[in-house]
C-alpha cells in the first residue's frame, strides 16, 4: 500500500503501510501521537498516545499509563481520508513518521494536509 499526502498543492506518495502522526495540542501544549495503518479499507487508527489530559484530550477507553504516556487502542472504522488542519496556534507542525523518515506538515496557519491511501 501507499500513502498519498496532499499539501501545498502537491502530492507526496509514500510507499508505506504504517505511519505515525505526532503533534502538540494548541491549548494544553501536550504531545499526542497516533499510529496508523494504510489498508484496502482505508486509514485505520491502531494506537493513540497522549502525555496528559484536559481540554478535550481525555485518554480513550481502556487507556493505561506507561512511560509517561496514556496509551489505548481506539475502536473506530477505517477512514477514506484524514484531514490535518493547521490552525497556526500550535507550537509546531504535525510530524508524519514512517520507516523511511519523517516529514512536517501544517507548520503555518492554512497549511492543511489530506492523507489517503493512494489510488482512491
C-alpha positions as a Python dict, from the first residue, in 0.01 Angstrom:
ca = {
    (1, 'X'): (0, 0, 0),
    (2, 'X'): (99, 361, -42),
    (3, 'X'): (2, 678, 141),
    (4, 'X'): (-76, 993, -58),
    (5, 'X'): (-19, 1323, 125),
    (6, 'X'): (-176, 1626, -41),
    (7, 'X'): (-29, 1950, 95),
    (8, 'X'): (53, 2287, -53),
    (9, 'X'): (-93, 2189, -390),
    (10, 'X'): (149, 1896, -421),
    (11, 'X'): (108, 1520, -377),
    (12, 'X'): (372, 1323, -190),
    (13, 'X'): (349, 945, -236),
    (14, 'X'): (497, 731, 40),
    (15, 'X'): (534, 356, -14),
    (16, 'X'): (433, 271, 343),
    (17, 'X'): (170, 64, 518),
    (18, 'X'): (234, 205, 867),
    (19, 'X'): (292, 561, 986),
    (20, 'X'): (259, 775, 1296),
    (21, 'X'): (137, 1130, 1346),
    (22, 'X'): (264, 1343, 1632),
    (23, 'X'): (157, 1694, 1730),
    (24, 'X'): (132, 1930, 2025),
    (25, 'X'): (-215, 2033, 2144),
    (26, 'X'): (-278, 2404, 2087),
    (27, 'X'): (-425, 2476, 2433),
    (28, 'X'): (-265, 2220, 2667),
    (29, 'X'): (76, 2222, 2489),
    (30, 'X'): (82, 1845, 2546),
    (31, 'X'): (211, 1586, 2298),
    (32, 'X'): (-25, 1349, 2120),
    (33, 'X'): (67, 1058, 1891),
    (34, 'X'): (-133, 819, 1677),
    (35, 'X'): (-20, 507, 1491),
    (36, 'X'): (-199, 444, 1162),
    (37, 'X'): (-213, 167, 901),
    (38, 'X'): (-283, 210, 530),
    (39, 'X'): (-521, -73, 432),
    (40, 'X'): (-754, -158, 142),
    (41, 'X'): (-1042, -44, 369),
    (42, 'X'): (-878, 298, 426),
    (43, 'X'): (-670, 454, 705),
    (44, 'X'): (-701, 260, 1030),
    (45, 'X'): (-611, 417, 1364),
    (46, 'X'): (-429, 141, 1555),
    (47, 'X'): (-296, 311, 1870),
    (48, 'X'): (-323, 651, 2038),
    (49, 'X'): (-95, 808, 2300),
    (50, 'X'): (-124, 1131, 2497),
    (51, 'X'): (113, 1284, 2758),
    (52, 'X'): (-169, 1429, 2969),
    (53, 'X'): (-536, 1515, 2967),
    (54, 'X'): (-764, 1817, 2961),
    (55, 'X'): (-919, 2050, 2701),
    (56, 'X'): (-1073, 1764, 2503),
    (57, 'X'): (-769, 1537, 2532),
    (58, 'X'): (-903, 1269, 2763),
    (59, 'X'): (-743, 927, 2713),
    (60, 'X'): (-971, 672, 2545),
    (61, 'X'): (-1145, 368, 2688),
    (62, 'X'): (-905, 113, 2833),
    (63, 'X'): (-612, 356, 2843),
    (64, 'X'): (-314, 263, 3057),
    (65, 'X'): (-34, 491, 3176),
    (66, 'X'): (303, 361, 3056),
    (67, 'X'): (633, 552, 3046),
    (68, 'X'): (451, 883, 3097),
    (69, 'X'): (203, 828, 2810),
    (70, 'X'): (-163, 731, 2829),
    (71, 'X'): (-196, 455, 2568),
    (72, 'X'): (-502, 285, 2418),
    (73, 'X'): (-640, 117, 2107),
    (74, 'X'): (-929, 319, 1960),
    (75, 'X'): (-1214, 117, 1812),
    (76, 'X'): (-1300, 327, 1505),
    (77, 'X'): (-1386, 238, 1146),
    (78, 'X'): (-1130, 295, 870),
    (79, 'X'): (-1131, 644, 716),
    (80, 'X'): (-1111, 712, 341),
    (81, 'X'): (-921, 1035, 413),
    (82, 'X'): (-768, 1210, 711),
    (83, 'X'): (-764, 1591, 709),
    (84, 'X'): (-497, 1766, 914),
    (85, 'X'): (-595, 2125, 988),
    (86, 'X'): (-323, 2380, 1052),
    (87, 'X'): (-452, 2648, 1287),
    (88, 'X'): (-124, 2828, 1342),
    (89, 'X'): (-198, 2811, 1716),
    (90, 'X'): (17, 2506, 1789),
    (91, 'X'): (386, 2542, 1879),
    (92, 'X'): (491, 2312, 1595),
    (93, 'X'): (374, 2123, 1288),
    (94, 'X'): (219, 1780, 1254),
    (95, 'X'): (501, 1526, 1219),
    (96, 'X'): (435, 1224, 1000),
    (97, 'X'): (691, 945, 1052),
    (98, 'X'): (737, 611, 879),
    (99, 'X'): (1019, 358, 844),
    (100, 'X'): (1199, 583, 593),
    (101, 'X'): (1195, 905, 795),
    (102, 'X'): (973, 1196, 896),
    (103, 'X'): (809, 1495, 731),
    (104, 'X'): (649, 1802, 892),
    (105, 'X'): (305, 1913, 776),
    (106, 'X'): (98, 2222, 854),
    (107, 'X'): (368, 2440, 1008),
    (108, 'X'): (172, 2761, 934),
    (109, 'X'): (-196, 2853, 955),
    (110, 'X'): (-378, 2735, 646),
    (111, 'X'): (-114, 2476, 551),
    (112, 'X'): (-371, 2197, 580),
    (113, 'X'): (-293, 1846, 455),
    (114, 'X'): (-501, 1549, 344),
    (115, 'X'): (-384, 1191, 387),
    (116, 'X'): (-538, 899, 199),
    (117, 'X'): (-448, 562, 55),
    (118, 'X'): (-315, 617, -298),
    (119, 'X'): (-542, 520, -582),
    (120, 'X'): (-862, 631, -407),
}
